[in-house]
Every structure is written in structure tokens, then in C-alpha cells.
Short mmCIF file of C-alpha atoms in Angstrom, two decimals:
data_model
loop_
_atom_site.label_atom_id
_atom_site.label_comp_id
_atom_site.label_asym_id
_atom_site.label_seq_id
_atom_site.Cartn_x
_atom_site.Cartn_y
_atom_site.Cartn_z
CA MET C 1 102.86 197.93 -4.43
CA THR C 2 104.92 198.94 -1.42
CA PHE C 3 107.90 196.97 -0.21
CA ALA C 4 106.02 195.73 2.86
CA GLN C 5 103.16 194.48 0.67
CA ALA C 6 105.53 192.76 -1.77
CA ARG C 7 107.39 191.08 1.08
CA ARG C 8 104.17 189.78 2.62
CA VAL C 9 103.09 188.34 -0.74
CA VAL C 10 106.44 186.63 -1.34
CA PHE C 11 106.64 185.19 2.15
CA GLY C 12 102.96 184.24 2.18
CA LEU C 13 103.20 182.27 -1.07
CA ALA C 14 106.37 180.50 0.08
CA LEU C 15 104.68 179.72 3.39
CA SER C 16 101.67 178.29 1.54
CA SER C 17 103.97 175.79 -0.18
CA PHE C 18 105.40 174.80 3.19
CA ILE C 19 101.92 174.31 4.67
CA LEU C 20 101.02 172.14 1.67
CA SER C 21 104.02 169.90 2.41
CA PHE C 22 102.74 169.29 5.93
CA VAL C 23 99.23 168.54 4.70
CA HIS C 24 100.56 165.82 2.41
CA ARG C 25 102.92 164.54 5.11
CA THR C 26 100.16 163.56 7.55
CA ALA C 27 97.06 163.14 5.34
CA PRO C 28 97.34 159.31 5.06
CA ALA C 29 96.55 158.94 8.78
CA ALA C 30 93.04 160.36 8.32
CA ILE C 31 92.27 158.17 5.29
CA ALA C 32 94.17 154.99 6.17
CA GLY C 33 90.97 152.92 6.15
CA GLU C 34 89.86 154.30 2.78
CA LEU C 35 93.26 153.61 1.21
CA THR C 36 93.29 150.06 2.55
CA ALA C 37 89.80 149.40 1.18
CA ALA C 38 90.28 151.19 -2.16
CA PHE C 39 93.44 149.29 -3.09
CA ALA C 40 92.82 146.08 -1.07
CA ILE C 41 96.26 146.26 0.52
CA SER C 42 97.89 144.98 3.70
CA SER C 43 99.28 147.16 6.48
CA THR C 44 102.79 146.61 5.13
CA VAL C 45 101.83 147.94 1.70
CA LEU C 46 99.89 150.81 3.28
CA GLY C 47 102.99 151.79 5.21
CA THR C 48 105.08 151.60 2.04
CA LEU C 49 102.55 153.70 0.13
CA ALA C 50 102.60 156.42 2.78
CA ALA C 51 106.39 156.28 3.14
CA THR C 52 107.16 156.89 -0.55
CA TYR C 53 106.78 160.59 0.28
CA PHE C 54 109.57 160.30 2.87
CA TYR C 55 111.88 158.27 0.65
CA VAL C 56 112.10 160.94 -2.00
CA TYR C 57 112.09 163.73 0.60
CA THR C 58 115.14 162.12 2.22
CA LEU C 59 117.04 161.83 -1.04
CA LEU C 60 116.34 165.40 -2.14
CA GLN C 61 117.16 167.42 0.99
CA ILE C 62 120.81 168.08 0.12
CA PRO C 63 120.31 168.55 -3.66
CA VAL C 64 117.46 170.99 -2.96
CA GLY C 65 119.81 173.13 -0.90
CA MET C 66 122.12 173.38 -3.89
CA LEU C 67 119.21 174.15 -6.24
CA ALA C 68 118.03 176.95 -3.99
CA ASP C 69 121.43 178.59 -4.46
CA THR C 70 121.54 178.12 -8.24
CA LEU C 71 117.93 178.51 -9.42
CA GLY C 72 116.51 180.65 -6.62
CA PRO C 73 113.34 180.12 -4.54
CA ARG C 74 110.95 181.44 -7.20
CA ARG C 75 111.74 178.74 -9.75
CA ILE C 76 112.00 175.80 -7.38
CA LEU C 77 108.77 176.76 -5.54
CA ALA C 78 106.80 177.25 -8.76
CA TRP C 79 108.01 174.04 -10.37
CA GLY C 80 107.69 172.19 -7.09
CA SER C 81 104.03 173.15 -6.73
CA ALA C 82 103.39 172.13 -10.34
CA VAL C 83 104.94 168.69 -9.75
CA ALA C 84 102.94 168.33 -6.51
CA ALA C 85 99.77 169.16 -8.45
CA ALA C 86 100.49 166.39 -10.97
CA GLY C 87 101.27 163.97 -8.15
CA SER C 88 98.08 164.82 -6.24
CA LEU C 89 95.96 164.30 -9.33
CA LEU C 90 97.63 160.97 -10.13
CA PHE C 91 97.15 159.86 -6.51
CA ALA C 92 93.47 160.83 -6.63
CA LEU C 93 92.78 158.95 -9.87
CA ALA C 94 95.01 155.93 -9.20
CA PRO C 95 93.35 152.57 -10.04
CA ALA C 96 95.97 150.60 -8.07
CA TRP C 97 98.31 151.24 -5.18
CA GLU C 98 101.39 151.13 -7.42
CA VAL C 99 100.06 154.11 -9.40
CA ALA C 100 99.14 155.87 -6.17
CA ALA C 101 102.72 155.33 -4.95
CA VAL C 102 104.04 157.05 -8.09
CA GLY C 103 101.67 159.94 -7.42
CA ARG C 104 102.79 160.25 -3.80
CA THR C 105 106.41 160.12 -4.94
CA LEU C 106 105.76 163.05 -7.26
CA VAL C 107 104.12 164.91 -4.40
CA GLY C 108 107.21 164.27 -2.26
CA ILE C 109 109.44 165.62 -5.02
CA GLY C 110 107.28 168.71 -5.42
CA VAL C 111 106.98 169.72 -1.78
CA SER C 112 110.55 168.82 -0.81
CA VAL C 113 111.72 172.27 -1.93
CA ALA C 114 109.46 174.26 0.39
CA PHE C 115 111.46 174.36 3.63
CA ILE C 116 114.81 175.31 2.07
CA ALA C 117 113.10 177.87 -0.21
CA ILE C 118 111.32 179.65 2.62
CA LEU C 119 114.56 179.86 4.60
CA LYS C 120 116.14 181.46 1.53
CA VAL C 121 113.26 183.94 1.23
CA SER C 122 113.52 184.77 4.93
CA ALA C 123 117.26 185.40 4.67
CA VAL C 124 117.05 187.71 1.65
CA TRP C 125 113.73 189.55 2.15
CA PHE C 126 113.97 190.18 5.92
CA GLU C 127 116.43 191.69 8.36
CA PRO C 128 118.92 189.19 9.88
CA THR C 129 117.54 189.85 13.38
CA ARG C 130 114.16 188.44 12.31
CA PHE C 131 115.42 185.16 10.84
CA ALA C 132 115.06 183.04 14.00
CA THR C 133 111.58 184.42 14.65
CA LEU C 134 110.51 183.69 11.09
CA ALA C 135 111.90 180.16 11.34
CA GLY C 136 109.79 179.58 14.46
CA VAL C 137 106.70 181.06 12.80
CA THR C 138 107.33 178.88 9.74
CA MET C 139 107.46 175.68 11.80
CA PHE C 140 104.40 176.73 13.81
CA VAL C 141 102.27 177.47 10.76
CA GLY C 142 103.56 174.40 8.93
CA ASN C 143 102.43 172.17 11.77
CA LEU C 144 99.03 173.86 11.66
CA GLY C 145 98.87 172.54 8.09
CA ALA C 146 99.45 169.07 9.51
CA VAL C 147 96.60 169.70 11.97
CA ALA C 148 94.35 170.50 9.01
CA ALA C 149 95.20 167.09 7.58
CA GLY C 150 93.96 165.45 10.79
CA SER C 151 90.45 165.79 12.18
CA PRO C 152 89.26 168.36 9.58
CA LEU C 153 90.23 165.99 6.76
CA ALA C 154 88.66 163.04 8.58
CA TRP C 155 85.44 165.05 8.87
CA VAL C 156 85.50 166.09 5.19
CA VAL C 157 85.91 162.45 4.14
CA THR C 158 82.67 161.59 5.96
CA TRP C 159 80.68 163.47 3.30
CA THR C 160 82.92 163.27 0.24
CA SER C 161 85.49 160.84 -1.09
CA TRP C 162 89.20 161.00 -0.34
CA ARG C 163 89.78 161.12 -4.11
CA SER C 164 87.84 164.39 -4.35
CA VAL C 165 90.01 165.85 -1.60
CA PHE C 166 93.18 165.11 -3.52
CA VAL C 167 91.74 166.50 -6.74
CA ALA C 168 91.08 169.70 -4.80
CA LEU C 169 94.66 169.65 -3.51
CA ALA C 170 95.88 169.23 -7.09
CA VAL C 171 93.89 172.28 -8.21
CA PHE C 172 95.18 174.32 -5.26
CA SER C 173 98.77 173.28 -6.00
CA ALA C 174 98.44 174.26 -9.66
CA LEU C 175 97.05 177.69 -8.73
CA LEU C 176 99.83 178.11 -6.18
CA ALA C 177 102.42 177.30 -8.86
CA LEU C 178 100.97 179.98 -11.13
CA ALA C 179 100.76 182.58 -8.36
CA THR C 180 104.33 181.82 -7.28
CA TRP C 181 105.68 182.26 -10.79
CA LEU C 182 103.84 185.56 -11.23
CA ARG C 183 104.38 187.15 -7.82
CA VAL C 184 107.42 185.68 -6.06
CA ARG C 185 110.86 187.13 -6.73
CA ASP C 186 114.21 185.89 -5.48
CA ARG C 187 115.37 189.28 -4.16
CA PRO C 188 113.84 192.69 -3.39
CA GLU C 189 116.07 194.14 -6.12
CA ASP C 190 114.13 192.13 -8.72
CA LEU C 191 111.15 194.39 -8.02
CA GLY C 192 113.21 197.57 -7.84
CA PHE C 193 113.59 197.71 -4.04
CA ALA C 194 116.80 198.20 -2.12
CA PRO C 195 118.30 195.07 -0.54
CA VAL C 196 117.23 194.48 3.06
CA ASN C 197 120.07 192.13 3.92
CA PRO C 198 123.05 193.18 1.74
CA GLN C 199 125.22 190.26 2.86
CA ALA C 200 122.58 187.67 1.95
CA ALA C 201 121.81 189.53 -1.26
CA ALA C 202 125.47 189.47 -2.26
CA ALA C 203 125.68 185.77 -1.52
CA ALA C 204 122.55 185.13 -3.58
CA THR C 205 124.03 186.82 -6.62
CA GLN C 206 127.34 184.99 -6.45
CA ALA C 207 127.91 181.95 -8.60
CA ALA C 208 127.14 178.75 -6.80
CA PRO C 209 130.15 176.58 -5.94
CA GLY C 210 131.01 173.85 -8.37
CA LEU C 211 130.13 170.22 -7.84
CA THR C 212 133.64 169.40 -6.62
CA ALA C 213 133.49 172.09 -3.93
CA ALA C 214 129.98 171.02 -2.89
CA VAL C 215 131.06 167.39 -2.57
CA ALA C 216 134.11 168.47 -0.56
CA SER C 217 131.85 170.43 1.81
CA LEU C 218 129.56 167.44 2.20
CA ARG C 219 132.50 165.18 3.00
CA ARG C 220 133.71 167.67 5.58
CA VAL C 221 130.34 167.60 7.32
CA LEU C 222 130.09 163.81 7.20
CA ALA C 223 133.62 163.43 8.57
CA ASN C 224 132.80 165.56 11.61
CA PRO C 225 131.90 163.20 14.52
CA ALA C 226 129.67 165.91 16.01
CA THR C 227 127.31 165.64 13.01
CA TRP C 228 126.13 162.10 13.67
CA PRO C 229 124.52 162.10 17.14
CA PRO C 230 121.97 164.81 16.17
CA PHE C 231 121.33 162.92 12.93
CA PHE C 232 120.42 159.74 14.84
CA VAL C 233 118.37 161.72 17.36
CA ASN C 234 116.29 162.85 14.40
CA VAL C 235 116.03 159.30 13.07
CA GLY C 236 114.57 158.06 16.35
CA ILE C 237 112.48 161.01 17.52
CA GLY C 238 111.43 162.62 14.24
CA GLY C 239 110.96 159.21 12.65
CA SER C 240 108.73 157.80 15.39
CA PHE C 241 106.70 161.01 15.53
CA LEU C 242 106.01 161.22 11.80
CA ALA C 243 105.40 157.48 11.44
CA PHE C 244 102.80 157.66 14.21
CA ALA C 245 101.16 161.02 13.46
CA GLY C 246 101.42 160.56 9.70
CA LEU C 247 99.79 157.13 9.48
CA TRP C 248 99.35 154.82 12.47
CA ALA C 249 97.86 157.00 15.25
CA VAL C 250 94.30 157.02 13.89
CA PRO C 251 94.06 153.25 13.15
CA PHE C 252 95.61 152.51 16.55
CA LEU C 253 92.98 154.51 18.43
CA GLN C 254 90.17 153.08 16.33
CA ASP C 255 91.26 149.48 16.83
CA THR C 256 92.30 149.58 20.50
CA ARG C 257 90.07 152.29 21.96
CA GLY C 258 87.00 151.88 19.78
CA MET C 259 87.08 155.53 18.73
CA SER C 260 85.40 156.91 15.65
CA ARG C 261 87.69 158.09 12.89
CA VAL C 262 86.87 161.74 13.61
CA LEU C 263 87.64 161.40 17.34
CA ALA C 264 90.84 159.48 16.63
CA ALA C 265 91.87 162.14 14.12
CA GLN C 266 91.21 164.82 16.76
CA HIS C 267 93.83 163.11 18.93
CA ALA C 268 96.32 163.16 16.05
CA SER C 269 95.52 166.83 15.41
CA LEU C 270 96.11 167.67 19.07
CA LEU C 271 99.46 165.86 18.89
CA LEU C 272 100.41 168.01 15.90
CA LEU C 273 99.11 171.17 17.56
CA GLY C 274 101.35 170.37 20.53
CA VAL C 275 104.30 170.06 18.16
CA ALA C 276 103.41 173.43 16.62
CA VAL C 277 103.35 175.17 20.01
CA GLY C 278 106.44 173.31 21.21
CA SER C 279 108.33 174.37 18.09
CA LEU C 280 107.76 178.00 19.04
CA LEU C 281 108.82 177.51 22.65
CA ILE C 282 111.78 175.12 22.51
CA GLY C 283 114.30 177.50 20.92
CA ARG C 284 113.34 180.35 23.23
CA LEU C 285 113.65 178.12 26.28
CA SER C 286 117.03 176.85 25.11
CA ASP C 287 118.28 180.42 24.60
CA ARG C 288 116.98 181.61 27.98
CA LEU C 289 118.59 178.71 29.85
CA ASN C 290 121.71 178.90 27.65
CA SER C 291 121.46 175.16 27.14
CA ARG C 292 121.10 173.05 24.01
CA ARG C 293 121.99 169.55 25.15
CA GLY C 294 120.28 169.78 28.52
CA VAL C 295 116.95 170.98 27.14
CA MET C 296 117.12 168.43 24.32
CA ARG C 297 117.75 165.55 26.73
CA VAL C 298 114.93 166.51 29.10
CA PHE C 299 112.35 166.93 26.34
CA VAL C 300 113.41 163.92 24.28
CA GLY C 301 113.67 161.69 27.37
CA ALA C 302 110.19 162.71 28.53
CA TYR C 303 108.84 162.03 25.03
CA ALA C 304 110.37 158.53 25.05
CA LEU C 305 108.67 157.84 28.40
CA SER C 306 105.34 159.19 27.12
CA TRP C 307 104.83 155.97 25.13
CA LEU C 308 104.50 153.92 28.34
CA PRO C 309 100.74 154.45 28.95
CA TRP C 310 99.94 152.98 25.52
CA LEU C 311 102.28 150.03 26.04
CA LEU C 312 100.86 149.37 29.53
CA HIS C 313 97.22 149.58 28.34
CA VAL C 314 96.34 152.38 30.74
CA GLN C 315 92.61 153.01 30.41
CA TRP C 316 91.85 156.73 30.51
CA PRO C 317 88.76 158.78 29.74
CA VAL C 318 88.76 160.58 26.41
CA TRP C 319 89.70 163.95 27.90
CA ALA C 320 92.81 162.38 29.44
CA THR C 321 93.92 160.68 26.20
CA LEU C 322 93.46 163.99 24.38
CA ALA C 323 95.56 165.76 27.00
CA TRP C 324 98.26 163.11 26.80
CA PHE C 325 98.48 163.41 23.02
CA GLY C 326 98.86 167.17 23.42
CA LEU C 327 101.64 166.65 25.99
CA MET C 328 103.46 164.23 23.72
CA GLY C 329 103.33 166.86 21.00
CA LEU C 330 104.82 169.54 23.26
CA LEU C 331 107.76 167.28 24.09
CA ILE C 332 108.59 166.14 20.55
CA PRO C 333 110.30 169.37 19.30
CA GLY C 334 113.25 168.70 21.62
CA PHE C 335 114.87 167.00 18.63
CA THR C 336 114.82 170.25 16.62
CA LEU C 337 117.69 171.61 18.72
CA GLY C 338 119.86 169.21 16.73
CA TRP C 339 119.79 171.67 13.83
CA THR C 340 121.34 174.36 16.03
CA LEU C 341 123.87 171.97 17.55
CA VAL C 342 125.12 170.69 14.20
CA LYS C 343 125.23 174.20 12.75
CA GLU C 344 127.38 175.35 15.65
CA ALA C 345 129.66 172.30 15.39
CA ASN C 346 130.55 172.83 11.71
CA PRO C 347 132.23 175.69 9.83
CA PRO C 348 129.84 178.54 8.95
CA GLN C 349 130.39 178.08 5.22
CA VAL C 350 128.95 174.55 5.35
CA SER C 351 126.15 175.21 7.84
CA GLY C 352 123.46 174.78 5.17
CA ILE C 353 124.73 171.35 4.17
CA ALA C 354 125.17 170.39 7.83
CA THR C 355 121.56 171.16 8.72
CA SER C 356 120.38 169.42 5.54
CA VAL C 357 122.27 166.26 6.50
CA VAL C 358 120.74 166.18 9.98
CA ASN C 359 117.31 166.98 8.54
CA THR C 360 117.41 163.86 6.37
CA GLY C 361 117.42 161.76 9.53
CA ILE C 362 113.80 162.69 10.25
CA PHE C 363 112.51 161.47 6.92
CA LEU C 364 114.81 158.46 6.81
CA GLY C 365 113.40 157.37 10.16
CA ALA C 366 109.78 157.92 9.13
CA GLY C 367 110.31 156.21 5.78
CA ALA C 368 111.74 153.13 7.48
CA LEU C 369 109.28 152.95 10.38
CA GLN C 370 105.98 153.36 8.53
CA PRO C 371 106.24 150.15 6.46
CA LEU C 372 108.11 148.33 9.25
CA VAL C 373 105.26 148.94 11.69
CA GLY C 374 102.84 147.76 8.99
CA TRP C 375 104.84 144.55 8.55
CA VAL C 376 104.84 143.94 12.31
CA LEU C 377 101.06 144.45 12.39
CA ASP C 378 100.53 142.01 9.53
CA GLN C 379 102.72 139.34 11.14
CA ALA C 380 101.01 139.60 14.53
CA ARG C 381 97.51 139.70 13.03
CA ALA C 382 98.27 136.51 11.14
CA GLY C 383 98.46 134.89 14.56
CA GLY C 384 94.95 136.12 15.34
CA SER C 385 95.77 138.70 18.03
CA PRO C 386 94.90 142.33 17.13
CA THR C 387 95.91 143.55 20.60
CA LEU C 388 99.30 141.85 20.35
CA ALA C 389 99.71 143.36 16.89
CA TRP C 390 99.40 146.91 18.18
CA ASP C 391 101.53 146.13 21.23
CA ARG C 392 104.35 145.11 18.93
CA GLY C 393 103.82 147.97 16.51
CA LEU C 394 103.87 150.60 19.26
CA LEU C 395 106.82 148.90 20.94
CA LEU C 396 108.78 149.44 17.73
CA LEU C 397 107.92 153.16 17.74
CA ALA C 398 108.73 153.45 21.46
CA ALA C 399 112.05 151.70 20.87
CA ALA C 400 112.87 154.21 18.13
CA ALA C 401 112.10 157.04 20.56
CA ALA C 402 114.31 155.42 23.22
CA PHE C 403 117.10 155.10 20.64
CA GLY C 404 116.74 158.81 19.88
CA PHE C 405 117.09 159.62 23.57
CA ALA C 406 120.18 157.42 23.86
CA MET C 407 121.74 159.39 21.01
CA THR C 408 121.23 162.68 22.91
CA LEU C 409 123.72 161.35 25.46
CA LEU C 410 126.36 161.30 22.70
CA VAL C 411 125.73 164.88 21.54
CA SER C 412 128.95 166.74 22.28
CA GLY C 413 127.74 170.32 22.26
CA ARG C 414 131.15 171.50 21.09
CA LYS C 415 131.34 174.52 18.82
CA TYR C 416 133.47 175.02 15.74
CA ALA C 417 136.54 177.02 16.71
CA GLY C 418 138.05 177.58 13.27
#
């Protein structure tokens, strides 16, 4: 096997794990009705069930970064896929929602390693000049995985059960774990090739810092005032996006617009496709305009305003609602510039921890909003008003987006000067 072939295999398998994480992230939206019926649960419990993925994902972001340095991407990807396989199978066979929640928690544990691992693979297996491009490609393809968990999954569930789908995901995850263990290697040198990025290779072979040093680095990041505005931008923007796309978008369109599940899921898929395309474009636009804060504020502010048609009950034809979902998706990746801003505001030696801290805001926001929207829906429905229920639920998501925009006004944009 040539070096180019080996590199494609390693990157492809790591990318497959990342795609799998996005599939699991948004799959509940396409099967929300089936989950509610199968477990006889309220909207609050449904939101909690879906959010268990985000709870564990939030808690593990920083520890996973440390594990990537100590164990290497091969081990954490292989074991992560194996845990995700067990979680998928448990979720598929669950007799009650509590068991399903345990399964989804295991899935969250398993796939939480994918993003950090693929960044590690990109840094060690590819030239430094290709890292930003690979990061953009990774986010683009990952979001395509979320698209696959939208209308395609909704269509599949029309002729087979959702439980069969998750059994299939369990089998795929198990095979991916085996393939990763057999074919992925932490460094080109492990297969007898010369290092591509000697600096990254040297760092990968060095002993990981001790717990005391890691905690000191984390404290340094948390003590930096410039860390927190991007974190809260991610809470509001990333949280509202994932709470909506990952669970509530499809039921909202079914209940308020009378759409079929497949058509509603097509809207969610178009939203996610917009995010995929926007993820490729936002960094390039920011670099070309030499602006981080300005581009972030414009995109995030426009996204916050994009909730208004749903709150004002604007009645559009289907083609217009599809187009609007796509536009919302294009605007959402404005929050991703927070990773660059926080990396530039902290010392280079703690940049990994800094980006991990900000990244947790996304999943913290989604984990809080999914069950909270469900609770709001349950409370309003108890009063006998389905329309009022969705008005209040969407108002909560819109308020989170507005909060995220407000936080962009506090982003300093200052760079670490040593």
C-alpha cells in the first residue's frame, strides 16, 4: 500500500466515525412520533431522551482532548465505535424509555471522540497547509451525515421500523470499530512511512502533560475573559440550532403546517445542508474580509431574525418554506468563528483546551433546550392550545438565538500577545 492510499484509508475511517456522530445527533427528529408512541412519553421526556446524547457529549469534550494525546486516535476511535454499537443496539431493543436513554448515553460516549480524533489525524497525516481545508471538509461531510438522518431516515421508517434502523447502525458501528483497529494508525511512522508533519509527529510522541499541568491550563483558559463570549454564542446559536434540527423541527412542521413526516424531514435536511455549505464558506469569507467579529455578528444576527416568520405565522407555499430553511442553515455557521476567536485569544499551548471549552457550549445549549422546549409544549398543551404551545416553544428557541447574537457584541477580538 502506498502512502497516499494509507492516508486515504486512515482519514476515511476517521471521517466515517464523525459522520456517524452526526447521524445520531439528529436522528430523533425523524422518528419523534415513533419514539413518543413506542414509549408512551410526553414531550418533556422525549426532549430528555434525545438530550442525553448532548449531556454526555458536553462532559466529555475536554477529557477526550486529553485522551487523544495519551491514547492516540486509533484506540479512542475503535473503542468509541464499539461503545456506540452497544448503545445503538440497546436503544433499538429498549422496552422502556429509561433503557433507551441509557443506550443513547452510550452512543454519546462512543461518538464524542470523533471530532477531536479526526483533527489529530489531520494534523499528523497531512501537511500543515492543508489543515484548515480538511477541517472545512470534515464539517461539510459531517453535516451531510446529519442530512442522511433527516428525510432519508424518515422515508426508510415508512417501510421498516425505527428499531431495525438502529440495529443496522449498531452493526455498522461494530464493523467500523473492527476496521479502525485493523487499518488506522496514529502516525505514518507506524506503517513505515516518513513523517509528513515532523512538528506534529514530535508532539504526538511526547509524553502527555500530567493532570496538574492540564488542570492549570484549563484554569488559564477559564480565567481569560475573552473565552466566555464565544462560549455563550455557542450556547445560544449552536444550542437552538441542534435543539430544533435534532428534534423539534419535524413535529413543528407536522403540527402547524400539516406536512407529512417525509416533507417535514426534507425541510430539516435542507436546513442541515445549508449548515454544511455555510460551514465551507464562512471561514473563507472571514479570511477574505479579514474579519472575525464582523462576519460573525452579521450571520448570527440574521439567523436570530430568521425565526420571525415562524413566530408571526407567515403562510408561505412549500417551496418558500424549503428555501427559508435552507437560508437559515446558511446563516447558522456564523457561530463557528468562535473557535478561531478563542484560539487566537489564548496562548498557543492551550489552544486545544480553549477550543474544547467553547465547543462544550453548543452541546450544553442543545442539552438544556431540547427538554425545556418539550416542557413548554406540555404545559401549553395542557391548556388545550396546540398553536400556543408551538408559539411558546419556538419563542424559547428564538430567544436563545437572540441571546447568542447579544453575546457576539461582547466578543473582544483581541489576540494573545504573549
